[in-house]
Each structure stands twice: as C-alpha cells, then as structure tokens.
XYZ file of N, CA and C in Angstrom:
525
model
N -95.147 -16.093 126.624
C -93.719 -16.323 126.716
C -92.984 -15.367 125.762
N -93.463 -15.303 124.510
C -92.824 -14.419 123.534
C -93.006 -12.959 123.946
N -94.200 -12.620 124.418
C -94.455 -11.240 124.845
C -93.589 -10.885 126.049
N -93.369 -11.841 126.952
C -92.499 -11.606 128.099
C -91.067 -11.362 127.679
N -90.597 -12.109 126.691
C -89.246 -11.913 126.169
C -89.115 -10.530 125.532
N -90.143 -10.119 124.768
C -90.111 -8.779 124.172
C -90.091 -7.696 125.242
N -90.890 -7.883 126.296
C -90.912 -6.902 127.383
C -89.556 -6.825 128.067
N -88.912 -7.988 128.238
C -87.598 -8.029 128.861
C -86.553 -7.335 127.977
N -86.620 -7.582 126.684
C -85.635 -7.023 125.764
C -85.876 -5.552 125.431
N -87.151 -5.181 125.227
C -87.435 -3.855 124.700
C -88.244 -2.959 125.630
N -88.595 -3.445 126.794
C -89.314 -2.627 127.764
C -90.686 -2.211 127.294
N -90.921 -0.913 127.192
C -92.233 -0.387 126.823
C -92.644 -0.732 125.398
N -91.716 -1.088 124.550
C -92.051 -1.420 123.166
C -92.912 -2.677 123.083
N -92.919 -3.486 124.145
C -93.739 -4.696 124.154
C -95.218 -4.355 124.080
N -95.598 -3.155 124.503
C -96.990 -2.727 124.430
C -97.481 -2.561 123.008
N -96.585 -2.540 122.033
C -96.987 -2.405 120.637
C -97.781 -3.614 120.158
N -97.597 -4.760 120.797
C -98.315 -5.963 120.390
C -99.665 -6.140 121.051
N -100.049 -5.213 121.915
C -101.323 -5.322 122.633
C -102.470 -4.997 121.680
N -103.476 -5.867 121.668
C -104.655 -5.632 120.841
C -105.534 -4.609 121.536
N -105.861 -3.535 120.806
C -106.699 -2.473 121.355
C -107.849 -2.193 120.407
N -109.056 -2.024 120.943
C -110.180 -1.686 120.061
C -110.114 -0.220 119.627
N -110.548 0.029 118.397
C -110.604 1.391 117.872
C -112.047 1.857 117.733
N -112.948 1.050 118.294
C -114.371 1.388 118.363
C -114.775 1.283 119.828
N -116.030 1.621 120.149
C -116.412 1.536 121.561
C -116.394 0.080 122.029
N -116.348 -0.104 123.323
C -116.161 -1.415 123.938
C -117.270 -2.401 123.541
N -118.526 -1.956 123.526
C -119.632 -2.859 123.178
C -119.504 -3.344 121.740
N -119.167 -2.443 120.826
C -119.007 -2.831 119.419
C -117.840 -3.798 119.257
N -116.750 -3.567 119.968
C -115.587 -4.460 119.886
C -115.932 -5.847 120.411
N -116.689 -5.891 121.505
C -117.078 -7.188 122.063
C -117.972 -7.955 121.085
N -118.970 -7.288 120.526
C -119.861 -7.946 119.563
C -119.075 -8.402 118.338
N -118.151 -7.581 117.880
C -117.346 -7.947 116.716
C -116.488 -9.175 117.002
N -115.870 -9.236 118.174
C -115.070 -10.415 118.539
C -115.943 -11.671 118.637
N -117.142 -11.529 119.173
C -118.058 -12.674 119.259
C -118.406 -13.171 117.865
N -118.757 -12.245 116.974
C -119.148 -12.629 115.613
C -117.967 -13.231 114.852
N -116.792 -12.605 114.933
C -115.616 -13.125 114.235
C -115.265 -14.532 114.701
N -115.270 -14.733 116.012
C -114.925 -16.049 116.542
C -115.982 -17.069 116.182
N -117.254 -16.674 116.199
C -118.321 -17.603 115.816
C -118.151 -18.037 114.361
N -117.812 -17.092 113.491
C -117.598 -17.441 112.080
C -116.412 -18.388 111.936
N -115.286 -18.026 112.533
C -114.077 -18.842 112.418
C -114.278 -20.231 113.017
N -114.837 -20.295 114.204
C -115.022 -21.597 114.850
C -116.038 -22.449 114.093
N -117.050 -21.828 113.497
C -118.019 -22.586 112.695
C -117.328 -23.221 111.494
N -116.466 -22.476 110.831
C -115.727 -23.026 109.694
C -114.801 -24.149 110.152
N -114.114 -23.956 111.258
C -113.199 -24.992 111.759
C -113.962 -26.254 112.135
N -115.060 -26.104 112.856
C -115.850 -27.270 113.257
C -116.410 -27.987 112.029
N -116.909 -27.213 111.066
C -117.493 -27.823 109.862
C -116.451 -28.580 109.059
N -115.253 -28.026 108.929
C -114.240 -28.716 108.142
C -113.640 -29.896 108.910
N -113.562 -29.799 110.221
C -113.023 -30.914 111.006
C -114.029 -32.050 111.092
N -115.294 -31.704 111.228
C -116.331 -32.723 111.360
C -116.598 -33.416 110.037
N -116.437 -32.716 108.974
C -116.730 -33.261 107.648
C -115.450 -33.371 106.821
N -114.375 -33.792 107.448
C -113.077 -33.834 106.775
C -113.096 -34.749 105.562
N -113.852 -35.828 105.639
C -113.862 -36.737 104.494
C -114.557 -36.101 103.292
N -115.402 -35.102 103.516
C -116.055 -34.396 102.422
C -115.206 -33.242 101.907
N -114.561 -32.541 102.813
C -113.786 -31.362 102.439
C -112.389 -31.750 101.988
N -111.802 -32.731 102.646
C -110.468 -33.189 102.293
C -109.392 -32.189 102.661
N -108.310 -32.178 101.894
C -107.190 -31.295 102.224
C -107.502 -29.814 102.014
N -108.618 -29.505 101.402
C -108.980 -28.104 101.191
C -109.505 -27.443 102.455
N -109.596 -28.173 103.541
C -110.053 -27.595 104.807
C -109.136 -26.456 105.239
N -107.860 -26.613 105.015
C -106.913 -25.567 105.399
C -107.162 -24.283 104.617
N -107.564 -24.418 103.368
C -107.849 -23.232 102.561
C -109.059 -22.500 103.129
N -110.081 -23.252 103.515
C -111.283 -22.628 104.075
C -110.974 -21.901 105.373
N -110.207 -22.522 106.249
C -109.866 -21.903 107.527
C -108.957 -20.690 107.309
N -107.951 -20.832 106.473
C -107.048 -19.718 106.198
C -107.754 -18.533 105.554
N -108.652 -18.821 104.622
C -109.403 -17.741 103.971
C -110.321 -17.036 104.966
N -110.893 -17.786 105.888
C -111.758 -17.186 106.904
C -110.954 -16.272 107.819
N -109.792 -16.720 108.244
C -108.932 -15.887 109.091
C -108.532 -14.617 108.348
N -108.145 -14.768 107.081
C -107.741 -13.604 106.304
C -108.899 -12.616 106.127
N -110.065 -13.128 105.799
C -111.214 -12.250 105.588
C -111.620 -11.545 106.879
N -111.689 -12.295 107.976
C -112.019 -11.672 109.270
C -110.991 -10.621 109.645
N -109.718 -10.915 109.395
C -108.671 -9.949 109.698
C -108.771 -8.697 108.846
N -109.046 -8.868 107.563
C -109.163 -7.702 106.685
C -110.328 -6.807 107.083
N -111.424 -7.422 107.501
C -112.601 -6.647 107.858
C -112.436 -5.987 109.224
N -111.962 -6.730 110.210
C -112.015 -6.251 111.591
C -110.703 -5.714 112.156
N -109.596 -5.922 111.492
C -108.324 -5.448 112.044
C -108.335 -3.942 112.318
N -108.835 -3.123 111.418
C -108.843 -1.691 111.710
C -109.848 -1.296 112.803
N -110.814 -2.151 113.073
C -111.865 -1.804 114.032
C -111.535 -2.219 115.463
N -111.184 -3.503 115.640
C -110.943 -3.964 117.009
C -109.702 -4.834 117.155
N -108.914 -4.959 116.126
C -107.693 -5.751 116.223
C -107.848 -7.167 115.731
N -109.092 -7.644 115.553
C -109.379 -8.981 115.008
C -108.567 -10.069 115.693
N -108.699 -10.175 116.983
C -107.917 -11.147 117.737
C -108.353 -12.579 117.439
N -109.589 -12.933 117.738
C -110.157 -14.270 117.536
C -109.405 -15.354 118.303
N -108.493 -14.958 119.172
C -107.668 -15.912 119.903
C -107.231 -15.253 121.214
N -107.750 -15.731 122.342
C -107.408 -15.101 123.617
C -105.902 -15.073 123.907
N -105.197 -16.115 123.557
C -103.762 -16.160 123.852
C -103.004 -15.091 123.083
N -103.423 -14.825 121.865
C -102.757 -13.826 121.036
C -102.926 -12.431 121.620
N -104.020 -12.188 122.313
C -104.259 -10.869 122.895
C -103.801 -10.768 124.342
N -103.979 -11.836 125.102
C -103.661 -11.770 126.530
C -102.157 -11.778 126.815
N -101.386 -12.485 126.015
C -99.939 -12.535 126.245
C -99.307 -11.162 126.256
N -99.445 -10.406 125.165
C -98.857 -9.054 125.159
C -99.466 -8.131 126.211
N -100.781 -8.266 126.478
C -101.429 -7.397 127.473
C -100.870 -7.661 128.870
N -100.676 -8.919 129.223
C -100.126 -9.270 130.539
C -98.668 -8.828 130.633
N -97.887 -9.089 129.586
C -96.463 -8.752 129.616
C -96.238 -7.250 129.726
N -97.119 -6.454 129.120
C -96.935 -5.007 129.168
C -97.730 -4.354 130.289
N -98.587 -5.137 130.957
C -99.394 -4.596 132.049
C -100.562 -3.742 131.580
N -100.938 -3.842 130.324
C -102.044 -3.063 129.769
C -103.280 -3.955 129.642
N -103.955 -4.172 130.766
C -105.086 -5.095 130.802
C -106.444 -4.407 130.710
N -106.484 -3.126 130.397
C -107.728 -2.360 130.406
C -108.852 -2.972 129.591
N -108.609 -3.289 128.327
C -109.658 -3.849 127.475
C -109.390 -5.305 127.110
N -108.471 -5.935 127.799
C -108.131 -7.328 127.483
C -109.308 -8.272 127.695
N -110.232 -7.908 128.588
C -111.375 -8.781 128.858
C -112.219 -8.988 127.602
N -112.236 -8.032 126.692
C -112.991 -8.169 125.437
C -112.487 -9.374 124.661
N -111.169 -9.533 124.637
C -110.543 -10.580 123.842
C -110.501 -11.912 124.564
N -111.012 -11.955 125.764
C -111.202 -13.206 126.490
C -112.666 -13.635 126.428
N -113.557 -12.698 126.698
C -114.991 -13.002 126.699
C -115.500 -13.254 125.279
N -115.127 -12.404 124.335
C -115.609 -12.515 122.959
C -115.356 -13.876 122.333
N -114.123 -14.386 122.339
C -113.868 -15.694 121.748
C -114.584 -16.845 122.456
N -114.715 -16.786 123.778
C -115.414 -17.868 124.467
C -116.898 -17.889 124.121
N -117.519 -16.725 124.078
C -118.937 -16.663 123.711
C -119.105 -17.043 122.243
N -118.235 -16.534 121.381
C -118.307 -16.861 119.953
C -118.129 -18.342 119.690
N -117.215 -18.988 120.406
C -117.013 -20.427 120.240
C -118.244 -21.202 120.693
N -118.874 -20.758 121.779
C -120.111 -21.403 122.224
C -121.216 -21.284 121.188
N -121.311 -20.139 120.558
C -122.303 -19.946 119.495
C -121.991 -20.863 118.315
N -120.712 -21.007 117.969
C -120.326 -21.890 116.861
C -120.695 -23.342 117.144
N -120.515 -23.773 118.379
C -120.894 -25.138 118.744
C -122.407 -25.315 118.617
N -123.162 -24.307 119.049
C -124.621 -24.377 118.927
C -125.039 -24.421 117.460
N -124.379 -23.648 116.607
C -124.681 -23.665 115.177
C -124.379 -25.038 114.587
N -123.231 -25.598 114.920
C -122.856 -26.914 114.410
C -123.840 -27.981 114.873
N -124.243 -27.892 116.108
C -125.202 -28.877 116.634
C -126.545 -28.748 115.928
N -126.957 -27.504 115.652
C -128.216 -27.274 114.955
C -128.141 -27.809 113.519
N -127.026 -27.558 112.839
C -126.894 -27.970 111.443
C -126.678 -29.471 111.276
N -125.893 -30.075 112.172
C -125.510 -31.474 112.010
C -126.188 -32.419 112.986
N -126.911 -31.888 113.946
C -127.563 -32.735 114.941
C -126.584 -33.173 116.002
N -127.073 -33.929 116.974
C -126.173 -34.395 118.036
C -125.138 -35.373 117.496
N -124.056 -35.467 118.204
C -122.980 -36.371 117.803
C -123.491 -37.800 117.799
N -123.136 -38.522 116.761
C -123.544 -39.921 116.674
C -122.473 -40.782 117.326
N -122.882 -41.910 117.801
C -121.942 -42.842 118.414
C -121.449 -43.807 117.343
N -120.678 -43.281 116.416
C -120.142 -44.067 115.314
C -118.871 -44.762 115.782
N -118.938 -46.060 115.914
C -117.795 -46.827 116.389
C -116.596 -46.721 115.465
N -116.837 -46.683 114.150
C -115.727 -46.596 113.197
C -115.002 -45.256 113.331
N -115.757 -44.177 113.517
C -115.130 -42.869 113.682
C -114.303 -42.831 114.958
N -114.825 -43.418 116.016
C -114.093 -43.444 117.280
C -112.816 -44.283 117.135
N -112.888 -45.420 116.446
C -111.699 -46.247 116.236
C -110.673 -45.526 115.372
N -111.149 -44.828 114.345
C -110.232 -44.082 113.484
C -109.540 -42.976 114.275
N -110.285 -42.314 115.158
C -109.697 -41.260 115.980
C -108.664 -41.831 116.939
N -108.854 -43.077 117.346
C -107.914 -43.731 118.247
C -106.729 -44.337 117.497
N -106.752 -44.253 116.159
C -105.637 -44.776 115.378
C -105.792 -46.221 114.968
N -106.943 -46.797 115.212
C -107.178 -48.184 114.818
C -107.699 -48.199 113.387
N -107.341 -49.234 112.654
C -107.793 -49.346 111.275
C -108.600 -50.609 111.102
N -109.319 -50.645 109.996
C -110.103 -51.838 109.691
C -109.170 -52.953 109.262
N -109.577 -54.218 109.459
C -108.733 -55.322 109.007
C -108.498 -55.222 107.501
N -107.263 -55.442 107.093
C -106.933 -55.389 105.678
C -106.530 -53.998 105.209
N -106.714 -52.985 106.050
C -106.325 -51.626 105.679
C -105.181 -51.198 106.576
N -104.328 -50.349 106.046
C -103.203 -49.863 106.835
C -103.410 -48.413 107.181
N -102.672 -47.967 108.179
C -102.729 -46.560 108.568
C -102.096 -45.726 107.470
N -102.466 -44.437 107.382
C -101.787 -43.574 106.418
C -100.295 -43.523 106.721
N -99.473 -43.620 105.702
C -98.030 -43.577 105.880
C -97.434 -44.904 106.313
N -98.261 -45.930 106.416
C -97.764 -47.229 106.861
C -97.968 -48.237 105.751
N -96.941 -49.016 105.479
C -97.037 -50.028 104.436
C -96.727 -51.386 105.033
N -97.423 -52.387 104.575
C -97.108 -53.741 105.009
C -95.993 -54.287 104.128
N -95.102 -55.016 104.773
C -94.002 -55.617 104.038
C -94.528 -56.813 103.255
N -93.784 -57.252 102.258
C -94.243 -58.395 101.462
C -94.491 -59.653 102.285
N -93.799 -59.799 103.439
C -94.019 -60.996 104.251
C -95.261 -60.880 105.133
N -96.000 -59.762 105.000
C -97.238 -59.604 105.749
C -97.075 -58.888 107.069
N -95.828 -58.679 107.479
C -95.587 -57.977 108.729
C -95.740 -56.481 108.508
N -96.285 -55.768 109.509
C -96.442 -54.320 109.316
C -95.101 -53.616 109.305
N -94.999 -52.600 108.485
C -93.807 -51.783 108.408
C -94.175 -50.338 108.671
N -93.220 -49.439 108.705
C -93.498 -48.021 108.929
C -93.137 -47.191 107.719
N -93.012 -47.790 106.578
C -92.755 -47.017 105.386
C -91.291 -46.894 105.031
N -90.381 -47.447 105.856
C -88.969 -47.338 105.543
C -88.576 -48.354 104.477
N -89.352 -49.416 104.384
C -89.062 -50.425 103.376
C -89.632 -49.962 102.047
N -88.945 -50.344 100.988
C -89.464 -49.989 99.680
C -90.628 -50.915 99.366
N -91.740 -50.353 98.912
C -92.850 -51.222 98.561
C -92.532 -51.990 97.287
N -93.088 -53.157 97.181
C -92.868 -53.960 95.989
C -93.509 -53.251 94.799
N -92.792 -53.267 93.683
C -93.332 -52.622 92.488
C -94.361 -53.547 91.843
N -95.463 -52.954 91.416
C -96.424 -53.800 90.709
C -95.851 -54.206 89.354
N -96.111 -55.423 88.968
C -95.604 -55.888 87.679
C -96.631 -55.588 86.617
N -96.123 -55.194 85.491
C -97.005 -54.933 84.359
C -96.739 -55.980 83.299
N -97.792 -56.428 82.752
C -97.591 -57.359 81.644
C -97.502 -56.524 80.370
N -96.690 -56.998 79.450
C -96.521 -56.270 78.202
C -97.825 -56.344 77.418
N -98.138 -55.267 76.715
C -99.382 -55.280 75.946
C -99.302 -56.346 74.854
N -100.403 -56.985 74.607
C -100.449 -58.024 73.567
C -100.469 -57.344 72.215
N -99.608 -57.869 71.366
C -99.531 -57.314 70.028
C -100.133 -58.312 69.056
N -100.883 -57.798 68.194
C -101.435 -58.664 67.159
C -100.552 -58.545 65.921
N -100.280 -59.643 65.267
C -99.414 -59.599 64.087
C -100.077 -58.770 62.983
N -99.261 -58.013 62.298
C -99.762 -57.213 61.179
C -100.067 -58.107 60.028
N -101.119 -57.886 59.289
C -101.450 -58.738 58.146
C -101.190 -58.034 56.869
C-alpha cells in the first residue's frame, strides 16, 4: 500500500525501495535463508519462553534484527520479511529477483521451527498455557491491568485500588 502510494506520487522513484542483491543470486538466497532462520529462532525462543526472558525479549529480537541488518544489508538488502521486499517490487514492476525475498524467508522460517522443535521438543498440551493464551486466569488471580474492586466485583482498572494500611512502627520507651 505504501509502495503503491510512492509509485503514484513519485513514479520511477518508487523503485528506490526495491531490495536488490549485490551478490550472486545463490549467495543472496542462502543469506536470506540464514538471516531469517536466525531471526525466527530468536523470536520463537523468546515467545515460547516468555516467562523466562520477560520484557527483555524485545531487546533480543531488536538486537538480532540490527545485527543481521548490519551484516547483510550491503550484501543482499537484509530483507528477512517478504512484505518489506515484495511491496516495493510489485509497485515498481521490478520483480526480477523478488523471488529470493519470498523463498528465503519461508525456507528460513521452516528451519527455525525445526530448530525450536529439536531444542524444546514437541509442543506440550499444557492446559494452563492454553487457558492463559485464551485470556482465562486462575481463580483468585486477575488479568494483567485488571483490578478487583473492594466489593469483589471485577473492575478494569479505572477504579482506584484501595491503599494498603500501614501500622505505625512500635516504639520502645527510652530508658
């Protein structure tokens, strides 16, 4: 959509966004497969083990994208995302090497899934994980961002939570 708008506004200048390899086609394809396999492996590992990685998952994914881009951008454009490469190629009509950026990420993602399966084993049928993914919580626990009102009825966080009371520290008389 964005590439189409650029083509409409600027004509031939839209071709500037097309990802083009600067190495031979076979090397570019292998590089895209490897880059996508690395990125997807990191994404799968951080998503699958979110309770272990926590909020730092974004740092791992962002650092992987940055590193892959720094290494491969001068070589093949470091696409790692078919939509990022196909949009400008379709809008400008320059589809010559676009197949690299479609095949590479799909094969790389398949390799990442195989790596994850090898490292973590088959998916377990964990009922709690499935309920959590569906948004259900355990009895006595609330969803993130949700607070129960003092009367026990569920709230959505718009109510002010009751402040915990603190007892004053006990003072011993000075002798």
